[in-house]
Coordinates of C-alpha atoms in Angstrom, one line a residue:
Chain A
X68 CA 44.1 23.2 14.5
X69 CA 41.2 23.1 12.5
X70 CA 41.9 19.3 11.1
X71 CA 41.7 18.0 14.1
X72 CA 38.8 20.0 15.3
X73 CA 36.5 18.8 12.2
X74 CA 38.3 15.5 12.8
X75 CA 36.3 15.6 15.9
X76 CA 33.3 16.7 14.5
X77 CA 32.9 14.0 11.9
X78 CA 33.4 11.8 14.8
X79 CA 31.0 12.6 16.9
X80 CA 28.5 12.6 13.9
X81 CA 29.3 9.6 13.1
X82 CA 28.9 8.0 16.0
X83 CA 25.6 9.7 17.0
X84 CA 24.4 8.3 13.6
X85 CA 24.9 4.9 15.3
X86 CA 24.1 5.2 18.2
X87 CA 21.2 7.4 17.5
X88 CA 20.4 4.8 14.2
X89 CA 20.3 1.8 16.0
X90 CA 18.5 2.9 19.2
X91 CA 15.6 3.3 16.5
X92 CA 15.8 0.5 15.1
X93 CA 15.2 -0.9 18.6
X94 CA 12.2 1.1 18.9
X95 CA 11.4 -0.2 15.8
X96 CA 11.1 -3.6 16.4
X97 CA 10.5 -3.4 20.6
X98 CA 6.9 -3.6 20.1
X99 CA 7.1 -6.8 18.2
X100 CA 9.7 -8.2 20.6
X101 CA 7.1 -6.7 23.9
X102 CA 4.1 -9.4 22.0
X103 CA 7.0 -12.1 21.7
X104 CA 7.3 -11.7 25.5
X105 CA 3.9 -11.1 26.3
X106 CA 2.3 -13.6 24.4
X107 CA 4.4 -15.9 27.1
X108 CA 3.6 -13.8 30.2
X109 CA 0.6 -14.5 32.0
X110 CA -2.3 -12.4 31.9
X111 CA -1.8 -11.6 35.8
X112 CA 1.8 -10.5 35.2
X113 CA 1.2 -8.4 32.4
X114 CA -1.9 -5.8 33.5
X115 CA 0.4 -5.3 36.3
X116 CA 3.1 -3.7 34.5
X117 CA 6.1 -6.6 35.5
X118 CA 5.8 -7.8 31.9
X119 CA 8.9 -5.9 29.8
X120 CA 11.8 -7.0 28.1
X121 CA 11.7 -10.7 29.1
X122 CA 8.2 -13.5 30.1
X123 CA 7.1 -13.3 33.0
X124 CA 5.7 -16.6 35.3
X125 CA 6.8 -18.0 31.7
X126 CA 3.7 -20.3 29.9
X127 CA 2.1 -21.6 26.7
X128 CA -1.3 -21.4 28.3
X129 CA -2.3 -18.5 25.2
X130 CA -1.3 -20.5 22.8
X131 CA -2.7 -23.8 23.6
X132 CA -6.0 -22.0 24.1
X133 CA -5.7 -20.5 20.9
X134 CA -4.9 -24.0 19.1
X135 CA -7.5 -25.9 21.1
X136 CA -10.3 -23.2 20.4
X137 CA -9.6 -23.9 16.7
X138 CA -11.0 -20.8 15.5
X139 CA -7.8 -18.9 14.1
X140 CA -6.5 -22.4 13.3
X141 CA -9.2 -22.2 10.7
X142 CA -9.0 -18.5 9.8
X143 CA -5.6 -19.3 9.2
X144 CA -6.0 -22.1 7.0
X145 CA -8.5 -19.5 4.9
X146 CA -5.7 -17.0 4.5
X147 CA -3.4 -19.7 3.2
X148 CA -5.9 -20.3 0.6
X149 CA -7.0 -17.1 -0.1
X150 CA -3.1 -16.2 -0.6
X151 CA -2.0 -19.1 -2.6
X152 CA -4.9 -19.7 -4.8
X153 CA -4.9 -15.4 -5.4
X154 CA -1.4 -15.0 -6.0
X155 CA -1.2 -17.9 -8.9
X156 CA -4.2 -16.2 -10.2
X157 CA -2.7 -13.0 -9.9
X158 CA 0.7 -14.0 -11.5
X159 CA -0.8 -16.0 -14.4
X160 CA -3.0 -12.8 -15.4
X161 CA 0.0 -10.7 -15.1
X162 CA 2.0 -12.1 -17.4
X163 CA -1.0 -12.5 -19.4
X164 CA -1.6 -9.1 -19.5
X165 CA 2.8 -7.7 -19.8
X166 CA 3.7 -10.1 -22.3
X167 CA 1.6 -9.2 -25.4
X168 CA 1.9 -5.4 -24.0
X169 CA 5.2 -5.9 -24.2
X170 CA 5.7 -6.5 -27.8
X171 CA 6.1 -3.3 -29.6
X172 CA 5.0 -4.6 -33.0
X173 CA 1.2 -5.2 -31.6
X174 CA -1.3 -3.2 -33.6
X175 CA -3.3 -1.7 -30.7
X176 CA -1.1 -1.7 -28.1
X177 CA -1.2 2.0 -27.5
X178 CA -4.9 2.1 -27.1
X179 CA -4.7 -1.0 -24.9
X180 CA -1.9 1.0 -22.8
X181 CA -4.4 3.7 -22.8
X182 CA -7.5 2.0 -21.6
X183 CA -5.9 0.4 -18.8
X184 CA -3.6 3.1 -17.3
X185 CA -7.2 4.9 -17.8
X186 CA -8.2 2.8 -15.1
X187 CA -5.7 3.8 -12.5
X188 CA -6.9 7.5 -12.4
X189 CA -10.6 6.6 -11.7
X190 CA -11.1 4.4 -9.3
X191 CA -14.2 3.3 -8.5
X192 CA -15.6 3.9 -5.1
X193 CA -16.7 1.4 -2.0
X194 CA -20.4 1.3 -3.0
X195 CA -20.2 0.5 -6.8
X196 CA -17.6 -2.0 -6.3
X197 CA -20.0 -3.6 -3.6
X198 CA -23.3 -3.7 -5.9
X199 CA -21.5 -5.3 -8.5
X200 CA -20.2 -8.0 -6.3
X201 CA -23.4 -8.6 -4.8
X202 CA -25.4 -8.8 -8.6
X203 CA -22.6 -11.0 -9.5
X204 CA -23.8 -13.9 -6.3
X205 CA -19.7 -13.5 -5.1
X206 CA -20.9 -12.4 -1.7
X207 CA -19.4 -14.7 0.8
X208 CA -16.9 -16.3 -2.1
X209 CA -13.4 -16.1 -2.2
X210 CA -14.2 -15.2 -5.8
X211 CA -15.1 -11.7 -5.0
X212 CA -11.1 -11.2 -3.5
X213 CA -9.5 -12.7 -5.9
X214 CA -11.2 -11.3 -8.7
X215 CA -11.5 -7.7 -7.8
X216 CA -7.9 -7.6 -7.2
X217 CA -6.9 -10.0 -10.0
X218 CA -4.1 -7.3 -11.5
X219 CA -2.2 -5.1 -9.8
X220 CA -1.8 -2.2 -13.0
X221 CA 1.4 -1.2 -11.3
X222 CA 3.0 -4.6 -10.9
X223 CA 1.5 -5.4 -14.7
X224 CA 3.3 -1.9 -15.5
X225 CA 6.9 -3.0 -14.1
X226 CA 6.6 -6.3 -15.0
X227 CA 5.5 -5.2 -19.2
X228 CA 9.0 -2.6 -18.8
X229 CA 11.1 -5.6 -17.7
X230 CA 10.4 -7.6 -20.8
X231 CA 10.9 -5.1 -22.9
X232 CA 14.0 -4.6 -21.6
X233 CA 15.1 -8.4 -22.7
X234 CA 16.7 -8.4 -26.5
X235 CA 14.4 -8.6 -28.8
X236 CA 16.6 -10.8 -31.3
X237 CA 15.5 -13.9 -28.6
X238 CA 11.7 -14.0 -29.9
X239 CA 12.8 -13.8 -33.4
X240 CA 15.3 -16.4 -33.3
X241 CA 12.5 -19.0 -31.3
X242 CA 10.1 -17.6 -34.0
X243 CA 12.0 -18.7 -37.2
X244 CA 12.6 -21.9 -35.5
X245 CA 9.0 -22.3 -35.7
X246 CA 7.6 -21.7 -32.0
X247 CA 4.0 -20.0 -31.7
X248 CA 3.6 -16.8 -29.3
X249 CA 2.6 -19.3 -26.7
X250 CA 5.6 -21.6 -26.6
X251 CA 7.7 -18.6 -27.1
X252 CA 6.1 -16.9 -23.4
X253 CA 6.9 -20.4 -21.4
X254 CA 10.0 -21.8 -22.2
X255 CA 11.8 -18.9 -23.5
X256 CA 10.3 -15.5 -21.5
X257 CA 9.2 -16.9 -18.1
X258 CA 12.5 -18.2 -17.5
X259 CA 13.9 -15.0 -18.1
X260 CA 11.4 -12.9 -16.2
X261 CA 12.3 -15.4 -12.8
X262 CA 13.7 -12.4 -10.9
X263 CA 11.1 -9.9 -11.5
X264 CA 8.4 -12.9 -11.3
X265 CA 9.9 -13.7 -8.0
X266 CA 9.1 -10.2 -7.2
X267 CA 5.8 -9.9 -8.0
X268 CA 4.7 -12.8 -6.4
X269 CA 5.8 -12.0 -3.1
X270 CA 4.5 -8.6 -3.4
X271 CA 1.0 -10.1 -4.5
X272 CA 1.3 -12.7 -1.8
X273 CA 1.7 -10.6 0.7
X274 CA -0.6 -8.2 -0.3
X275 CA -2.9 -10.9 0.3
X276 CA -1.8 -12.4 3.5
X277 CA -2.1 -8.5 4.9
X278 CA -5.6 -7.0 3.2
X279 CA -8.3 -7.9 5.4
X280 CA -10.8 -4.6 4.9
X281 CA -12.4 -6.4 1.4
X282 CA -12.4 -9.4 3.5
X283 CA -14.5 -8.1 5.8
X284 CA -16.6 -6.3 2.9
X285 CA -17.7 -9.2 1.1
X286 CA -17.0 -12.5 3.3
X287 CA -19.8 -12.6 6.5
X288 CA -19.7 -16.1 7.0
X289 CA -17.5 -16.9 9.6
X290 CA -16.1 -20.1 9.1
X291 CA -14.5 -18.4 6.0
X292 CA -13.0 -15.5 7.9
X293 CA -9.5 -14.9 7.3
X294 CA -6.4 -14.2 10.1
X295 CA -6.0 -10.6 9.8
X296 CA -9.9 -10.2 10.0
X297 CA -10.2 -12.2 12.8
X298 CA -7.5 -10.1 14.8
X299 CA -9.1 -7.4 13.0
X300 CA -12.1 -8.1 15.6
X301 CA -10.5 -9.2 18.8
X302 CA -9.1 -5.9 18.4
X303 CA -12.4 -4.1 17.6
X304 CA -14.6 -6.0 20.1
X305 CA -12.2 -4.8 23.3
X306 CA -12.3 -1.4 21.5
X307 CA -15.9 -1.3 21.8
X308 CA -16.3 -2.6 25.0
X309 CA -14.3 -0.2 26.3
X310 CA -16.0 2.5 25.2
X311 CA -19.3 1.5 26.2
X312 CA -18.4 1.5 30.0
X313 CA -15.3 4.0 29.4
X314 CA -12.9 3.9 32.5
X315 CA -15.6 1.7 34.6
X316 CA -14.6 -1.5 36.3
X317 CA -16.9 -3.3 33.7
X318 CA -14.5 -2.3 30.9
X319 CA -11.8 -4.0 33.2
X320 CA -13.3 -7.0 33.0
X321 CA -14.7 -7.1 29.8
X322 CA -11.0 -6.5 28.8
X323 CA -9.7 -9.3 30.6
X324 CA -12.3 -11.9 28.6
X325 CA -9.4 -11.4 25.6
X326 CA -6.6 -11.2 27.8
X327 CA -3.7 -9.6 26.3
X328 CA -1.4 -13.0 26.5
X329 CA -3.9 -14.7 24.0
X330 CA -4.1 -11.3 21.9
X331 CA -0.3 -10.8 21.8
X332 CA 0.1 -14.7 20.6
X333 CA -2.4 -14.3 17.8
X334 CA -0.4 -11.5 16.8
X335 CA 2.9 -13.5 17.0
X336 CA 1.3 -16.7 14.8
X337 CA 0.3 -13.9 12.4
X338 CA 3.3 -12.4 11.9
X339 CA 5.3 -15.8 11.6
X340 CA 4.9 -16.6 8.1
X341 CA 5.7 -13.3 7.3
X342 CA 9.1 -13.1 9.3
X343 CA 10.0 -16.4 7.7
X344 CA 10.0 -15.2 3.9
X345 CA 11.5 -11.7 5.8
X346 CA 15.2 -12.5 4.3
X347 CA 13.5 -12.6 0.6
X348 CA 11.2 -10.1 1.2
X349 CA 13.3 -7.3 1.4
X350 CA 16.0 -8.6 -0.9
X351 CA 13.2 -8.3 -3.6
X352 CA 10.7 -6.0 -2.7
X353 CA 13.6 -3.0 -2.3
X354 CA 14.3 -4.2 -6.2
X355 CA 10.9 -3.9 -7.3
X356 CA 10.6 -0.3 -5.4
X357 CA 13.5 0.6 -7.6
X358 CA 12.2 -0.3 -10.8
X359 CA 9.5 0.6 -10.5
X360 CA 10.7 4.1 -9.9
X361 CA 12.8 3.9 -12.9
X362 CA 9.9 3.1 -14.8
X363 CA 8.6 6.6 -13.1
Chain B
X149 CA 4.6 23.9 -60.2
X150 CA 7.6 21.4 -59.9
X151 CA 7.5 21.7 -56.4
X152 CA 3.6 21.4 -56.2
X153 CA 4.4 18.5 -58.1
X154 CA 7.1 16.9 -55.9
X155 CA 4.7 17.6 -52.8
X156 CA 2.1 15.5 -54.1
X157 CA 4.2 12.6 -55.4
X158 CA 5.2 13.0 -51.6
X159 CA 1.9 13.0 -50.3
X160 CA 1.0 10.2 -53.2
X161 CA 3.5 7.6 -51.8
X162 CA 2.5 8.4 -48.3
X163 CA -1.0 7.5 -49.2
X164 CA 0.4 4.3 -50.9
X165 CA 2.4 3.5 -47.8
X166 CA -0.3 3.9 -45.0
X167 CA -2.1 1.8 -47.4
X168 CA 0.0 -1.7 -47.4
X169 CA 0.7 0.0 -43.4
X170 CA -2.9 -0.9 -43.2
X171 CA -2.9 -4.5 -44.9
X172 CA -0.2 -5.6 -43.6
X173 CA -1.8 -4.1 -40.0
X174 CA -4.3 -6.4 -40.6
X175 CA -2.2 -9.2 -41.3
X176 CA -0.1 -8.5 -38.3
X177 CA -2.9 -9.2 -36.0
X178 CA -4.0 -11.9 -37.8
X179 CA -0.2 -13.1 -37.5
X180 CA -1.0 -12.5 -33.4
X181 CA -3.7 -13.6 -32.9
X182 CA -2.8 -15.6 -30.0
X183 CA -1.1 -12.3 -28.1
X184 CA -4.9 -11.1 -28.5
X185 CA -6.2 -14.3 -27.0
X186 CA -4.1 -13.9 -24.1
X187 CA -5.4 -10.3 -23.7
X188 CA -8.7 -11.0 -23.8
X189 CA -9.5 -11.9 -20.2
X190 CA -7.3 -8.9 -19.3
X191 CA -9.4 -6.7 -21.1
X192 CA -12.4 -8.6 -19.8
X193 CA -11.1 -7.7 -16.2
X194 CA -10.9 -4.2 -16.7
X195 CA -14.0 -4.0 -18.4
X196 CA -15.9 -5.9 -15.8
X197 CA -14.3 -4.6 -12.4
X198 CA -12.6 -1.5 -13.4
X199 CA -14.8 0.6 -15.9
X200 CA -18.0 -1.4 -14.9
X201 CA -18.4 0.0 -11.3
X202 CA -17.2 4.1 -12.6
X203 CA -20.1 3.7 -14.7
X204 CA -22.0 2.5 -10.9
X205 CA -21.1 6.2 -10.1
X206 CA -24.6 7.3 -11.8
X207 CA -26.4 5.9 -8.5
X208 CA -24.6 9.4 -7.0
X209 CA -27.7 11.2 -9.0
X210 CA -30.2 8.2 -8.4
X211 CA -32.1 7.0 -5.2
X212 CA -30.8 3.6 -5.8
X213 CA -32.6 1.2 -4.3
X214 CA -31.2 -3.2 -4.6
X215 CA -34.5 -4.3 -6.2
X216 CA -34.3 -1.5 -8.1
X217 CA -30.9 -2.2 -10.1
X218 CA -28.9 0.9 -11.3
X219 CA -30.5 2.2 -14.3
X220 CA -33.9 1.0 -12.5
X221 CA -33.8 3.2 -9.9
X222 CA -34.8 7.0 -10.4
X223 CA -32.9 10.1 -11.4
X224 CA -32.9 12.3 -8.9
X225 CA -30.1 14.6 -10.0
X226 CA -27.9 16.6 -7.6
X227 CA -30.0 16.3 -4.3
X228 CA -27.8 14.0 -2.8
X229 CA -25.1 16.6 -3.4
X230 CA -27.1 19.2 -1.9
X231 CA -27.6 17.2 1.1
X232 CA -23.7 16.7 1.3
X233 CA -22.7 19.9 1.6
X234 CA -25.4 21.3 4.1
X235 CA -24.7 18.5 6.1
X236 CA -22.4 19.1 9.0
X237 CA -21.2 15.3 8.5
X238 CA -19.4 15.8 5.9
X239 CA -17.5 18.9 6.9
X240 CA -16.3 17.2 9.8
X241 CA -15.2 14.0 7.5
X242 CA -13.7 16.4 4.9
X243 CA -11.7 18.5 7.9
X244 CA -10.3 14.9 9.3
X245 CA -9.4 13.3 6.1
X246 CA -7.2 16.4 5.7
X247 CA -6.0 17.4 8.8
X248 CA -4.9 13.9 9.1
X249 CA -3.1 13.9 5.9
X250 CA -0.8 17.1 7.0
X251 CA -0.3 15.8 10.0
X252 CA 1.1 12.7 7.8
X253 CA 3.2 15.1 5.9
X254 CA 4.9 17.4 7.8
X255 CA 5.9 14.9 10.6
X256 CA 6.1 12.1 8.3
X257 CA 7.4 13.2 5.6
X258 CA 11.1 14.1 6.4
X259 CA 11.6 11.4 8.7
X260 CA 12.8 8.8 5.4
X261 CA 14.8 11.5 4.6
X262 CA 16.9 12.1 8.2
X263 CA 16.9 8.4 8.5
X264 CA 18.5 8.3 5.5
X265 CA 20.8 11.0 5.6
X266 CA 22.1 8.9 8.9
X267 CA 22.6 5.8 7.2
X268 CA 24.1 6.9 4.1
X269 CA 26.7 8.0 6.9
X270 CA 27.4 4.7 8.1
X271 CA 30.4 3.4 6.3
X272 CA 30.3 -0.2 7.9
X273 CA 28.2 -2.4 5.8
X274 CA 26.7 -4.7 7.5
X275 CA 25.6 -2.1 10.3
X276 CA 24.0 -0.6 7.7
X277 CA 22.3 -3.4 6.4
X278 CA 21.2 -4.8 9.5
X279 CA 19.8 -1.4 10.9
X280 CA 18.1 -1.2 7.1
X281 CA 16.2 -4.6 7.7
X282 CA 15.3 -3.6 11.1
X283 CA 13.5 -0.8 10.2
X284 CA 11.8 -2.1 6.9
X285 CA 9.9 -5.1 8.9
X286 CA 6.8 -2.8 9.9
X287 CA 6.0 -2.4 6.5
X288 CA 4.8 -5.8 5.8
X289 CA 3.1 -6.6 8.5
X290 CA -0.8 -5.7 7.9
X291 CA -2.7 -2.9 9.3
X292 CA -4.2 -5.7 11.4
X293 CA -1.7 -6.8 13.3
X294 CA 0.1 -3.0 13.7
X295 CA -2.8 -1.6 14.7
X296 CA -4.0 -4.4 17.4
X297 CA 0.2 -3.5 18.5
X298 CA -0.7 -0.3 19.3
X299 CA -4.4 -0.3 20.7
X300 CA -3.1 -3.2 22.7
X301 CA 0.6 -0.7 23.6
X302 CA -2.0 2.1 24.6
X303 CA -4.5 0.4 26.0
X304 CA -5.4 2.6 29.6
X305 CA -5.1 -0.6 31.9
X306 CA -3.2 -3.2 30.3
X307 CA -1.4 -1.1 27.9
X308 CA 2.8 -1.2 28.7
X309 CA 3.0 2.6 27.9
X310 CA 0.3 3.5 30.6
X311 CA 2.0 0.8 32.6
X312 CA 5.7 2.5 32.5
X313 CA 4.6 5.9 32.6
X314 CA 2.6 5.4 35.9
X315 CA 5.4 3.4 37.1
X316 CA 8.5 6.5 36.5
X317 CA 5.5 9.8 37.3
X318 CA 3.1 8.2 38.7
X319 CA 0.6 10.1 36.9
X320 CA -2.6 9.6 35.9
X321 CA -3.9 6.9 33.1
X322 CA -4.3 8.7 30.0
X323 CA -7.2 6.9 27.2
X324 CA -4.9 7.3 24.5
X325 CA -7.2 5.6 21.9
X326 CA -10.4 7.7 22.9
X327 CA -9.1 11.2 23.6
X328 CA -9.3 13.2 20.5
X329 CA -6.0 14.9 21.7
X330 CA -4.0 11.7 21.4
X331 CA -5.9 10.1 18.8
X332 CA -4.5 11.9 16.2
X333 CA -1.0 11.6 17.7
X334 CA -1.5 8.0 17.9
X335 CA -2.2 7.6 14.2
X336 CA 0.6 9.8 12.8
X337 CA 3.6 7.7 14.8
X338 CA 2.0 4.5 13.6
X339 CA 1.8 5.5 10.5
X340 CA 5.7 6.8 10.8
X341 CA 6.2 3.8 12.6
X342 CA 5.2 1.4 8.9
X343 CA 6.8 3.5 6.4
X344 CA 9.8 5.6 7.6
X345 CA 12.1 3.1 7.0
X346 CA 10.5 1.9 4.1
X347 CA 10.5 5.7 2.5
X348 CA 14.6 5.5 2.9
X349 CA 15.1 3.8 -0.4
X350 CA 14.1 5.7 -2.9
X351 CA 16.3 8.6 -1.2
X352 CA 19.4 6.4 -0.8
X353 CA 19.5 5.1 -4.1
X354 CA 19.4 8.9 -4.8
X355 CA 22.4 9.7 -2.8
X356 CA 24.6 6.1 -4.1
X357 CA 24.4 8.6 -7.5
X358 CA 25.8 11.6 -6.2
X359 CA 29.7 12.0 -7.3
X360 CA 31.9 10.8 -4.9
X361 CA 34.6 13.4 -6.5
X362 CA 32.0 16.3 -5.0
X363 CA 32.6 14.2 -1.2
X364 CA 36.5 14.2 -2.1
X365 CA 36.6 18.0 -3.0
X366 CA 35.1 19.2 -0.2
X367 CA 37.4 17.0 2.0
X368 CA 40.0 18.8 0.7
X369 CA 38.7 21.8 1.3
X370 CA 38.5 20.9 4.9
X371 CA 34.6 20.1 4.8
X372 CA 33.2 18.6 8.2
X373 CA 30.6 16.2 7.8
X374 CA 27.2 18.4 8.2
X375 CA 28.5 20.6 5.9
X376 CA 29.4 17.7 3.6
X377 CA 25.4 16.5 4.2
X378 CA 24.1 20.4 3.8
X379 CA 26.2 21.2 1.0
X380 CA 26.7 18.1 -1.3
X381 CA 24.0 15.0 -0.5
X382 CA 20.9 17.7 0.5
X383 CA 21.2 19.5 -3.1
X384 CA 21.9 15.9 -4.6
X385 CA 18.9 14.0 -3.4
X386 CA 16.8 17.4 -4.1
X387 CA 14.9 16.2 -7.2
X388 CA 13.9 13.1 -5.4
X389 CA 12.7 15.4 -2.1
X390 CA 10.6 17.2 -4.3
X391 CA 9.1 14.8 -6.7
X392 CA 8.3 12.6 -3.4
X393 CA 6.3 15.7 -1.7
X394 CA 4.7 16.8 -4.7
X395 CA 3.3 12.8 -5.5
X396 CA 2.3 13.0 -1.8
X397 CA 0.5 16.3 -2.0
X398 CA -1.7 14.4 -4.8
X399 CA -2.8 11.6 -2.4
X400 CA -4.3 14.5 0.4
X401 CA -8.0 13.4 -0.6
X402 CA -7.0 9.4 0.9
X403 CA -6.6 8.3 4.1
X404 CA -5.2 4.5 4.6
X405 CA -8.6 3.3 5.2
X406 CA -7.2 0.2 6.7
X407 CA -5.2 2.4 9.1
X408 CA -7.5 4.3 10.2
X409 CA -9.9 1.7 10.2
X410 CA -8.4 -0.7 13.0
X411 CA -7.5 2.6 15.3
X412 CA -10.6 4.2 15.2
X413 CA -13.5 3.9 17.8
X414 CA -16.8 5.1 18.5
X415 CA -15.7 7.7 21.1
X416 CA -13.0 9.8 18.7
X417 CA -15.1 10.1 15.9
X418 CA -14.8 13.7 16.0
X419 CA -11.2 13.1 14.9
X420 CA -11.0 9.7 13.4
X421 CA -13.5 9.9 10.9
X422 CA -12.4 10.5 7.5
X423 CA -14.4 10.3 4.1
X424 CA -13.5 6.4 3.4
X425 CA -14.3 5.3 6.7
X426 CA -17.6 7.3 7.0
X427 CA -18.8 5.8 3.4
X428 CA -18.0 2.1 5.1
X429 CA -20.1 2.7 8.3
X430 CA -22.7 5.0 7.0
X431 CA -23.0 3.8 3.6
X432 CA -22.7 -0.2 3.4
X433 CA -23.7 -0.9 7.2
X434 CA -26.3 1.5 7.4
X435 CA -27.4 1.0 3.6
X436 CA -26.7 4.9 2.8
X437 CA -26.1 3.8 -0.9
X438 CA -27.1 6.6 -3.0
X439 CA -25.8 9.3 -0.9
X440 CA -22.6 8.2 0.1
X441 CA -21.4 7.3 -3.3
X442 CA -21.9 10.9 -3.9
X443 CA -19.5 11.3 -1.0
X444 CA -17.1 8.9 -2.5
X445 CA -17.3 10.7 -6.5
X446 CA -16.8 14.1 -4.6
X447 CA -13.2 12.6 -3.1
X448 CA -12.3 10.8 -5.9
X449 CA -12.7 14.2 -8.3
X450 CA -11.3 15.9 -6.3
X451 CA -8.4 13.1 -6.0
X452 CA -7.6 13.3 -9.9
X453 CA -7.7 17.0 -9.9
X454 CA -4.8 17.0 -7.4
X455 CA -3.3 14.1 -9.6
X456 CA -3.2 15.8 -12.5
X457 CA -2.6 19.0 -11.2
X458 CA 0.6 17.3 -9.8
X459 CA 1.6 15.5 -13.2
X460 CA 1.7 19.4 -13.9
X461 CA 3.3 20.7 -11.5
X462 CA 5.7 17.9 -12.3
X463 CA 6.1 18.8 -15.7
X464 CA 7.1 22.8 -15.1
X465 CA 9.8 21.7 -12.7
X466 CA 11.3 20.2 -16.0
X467 CA 11.1 16.6 -14.8
X468 CA 9.7 13.7 -16.6
X469 CA 5.7 14.2 -15.4
X470 CA 3.9 10.5 -14.1
X471 CA 2.5 10.1 -18.0

């Protein structure tokens, strides 16, 4: 009798877990789905609340307008440049830091590690960084972004831990064969590090793609802005209008200047590349998180 | 005497060994010159972009003007710090920083644990994988994206939330993002939306390492699922929970700048203005460099104290510290 009870209660727990998780995941994704649906609907249908699960008055005007206007597309090009160059620089520098620091024989290794990890603890504020970039004359140059974000110490330490885990005999036998440090690194270690390199490149690339605050700080020329800043400006402009005339009819009119469909289409365009690489992302990211946590 | 000799000879041999060590250390450094060459740009980076800005923090004790430079500007001692503690602004942004953090902690911290407990019960692997993949997605989105979705969804005139609510209840329009009651709620929930799924990873890993025999034994004893969760799964991840909780406490002075900035607007600054956004707005846009650097410095000093304290706590609890 008791056994049957626990059987039933177990089933209830299990079923509710399945249902609840399914519901939560749908809820998590619904806002994205709604953006897609809204981007293909007419602004009229959106503002009258007819749009919910499927596009109403299906059209692609929003996309056409964004492509005709060209600003978002140009910003997309900028983001691609920032992302690709930034990631390449990141990966090169991370390897050049992680490989020597993973050699236990290196004299002064501990001192260097302390030098680097202390910088994780004492992080300079916004203003000193800003003054530095200004003094270096890097305002409005992507180098301000790339240089400030050249190495993520955390990623570098993950890479170093990974390299330490490779057997030392590999290096020894290669150096007996007369290979120099650069060749050992390029021809032996980098191929061995492929999985972790893939993960780190994705880490970095997603970071570049998504970042907007640094661009907001250091890039002021509108032709150089990235797509996330454009998106942010779309949001904040609407917002300010809403505040200046809170509640009035003017606010209503001004909001319509950036129709909901247009904003939704912008979101969809910006998000699509991330969704395209998502299958690789989540696999590598999960691995990265776990490696990082083991390291502590 | 013999003993002393022995000690001396031991000491002597030690000196000799360290002498050869030093010589061979030099030789090893020469041998490894390419490794140092690789490290050169790395050290340059850390020096120029991590350490120099920390030195730049001294403008908190000066009246900084760009033309005079960091070193040319006059010292003013603790003037800016006195101004900070006397200003109402400061106590407002400090309170907001702590309150928003507290909300995220109280409401946001348990969510990944609950999700992980549920996911752990799912035996159908394909279902588990789908749910996980869906829950992780927001983590990969920029706050510029998530923020614009949130702001659009909560808009009083065109937002889906208001439209749906009006259809169901026929009630008043709510200005979610312009209301100091609703704003922190929207802030907290959007934070949970982005990070809760992602936060399950470490808990799931901890649950995977629980000995399956414990569950077998519990089953034989007739323990129901809920009892197994309570008596086996939860204790099994207690260590992980403790560490993550303590780590979270170490970040009480930081509020996600990008999230706050994109969600914030002028009518909710009373509850939405935090230290970092204040430094950005008043410091950079109004060019109050020294004053806001002082605020930033105060924030990071408290932050460092918190992290050090947290590390001590972790060590006291018998776990390996952060360093």
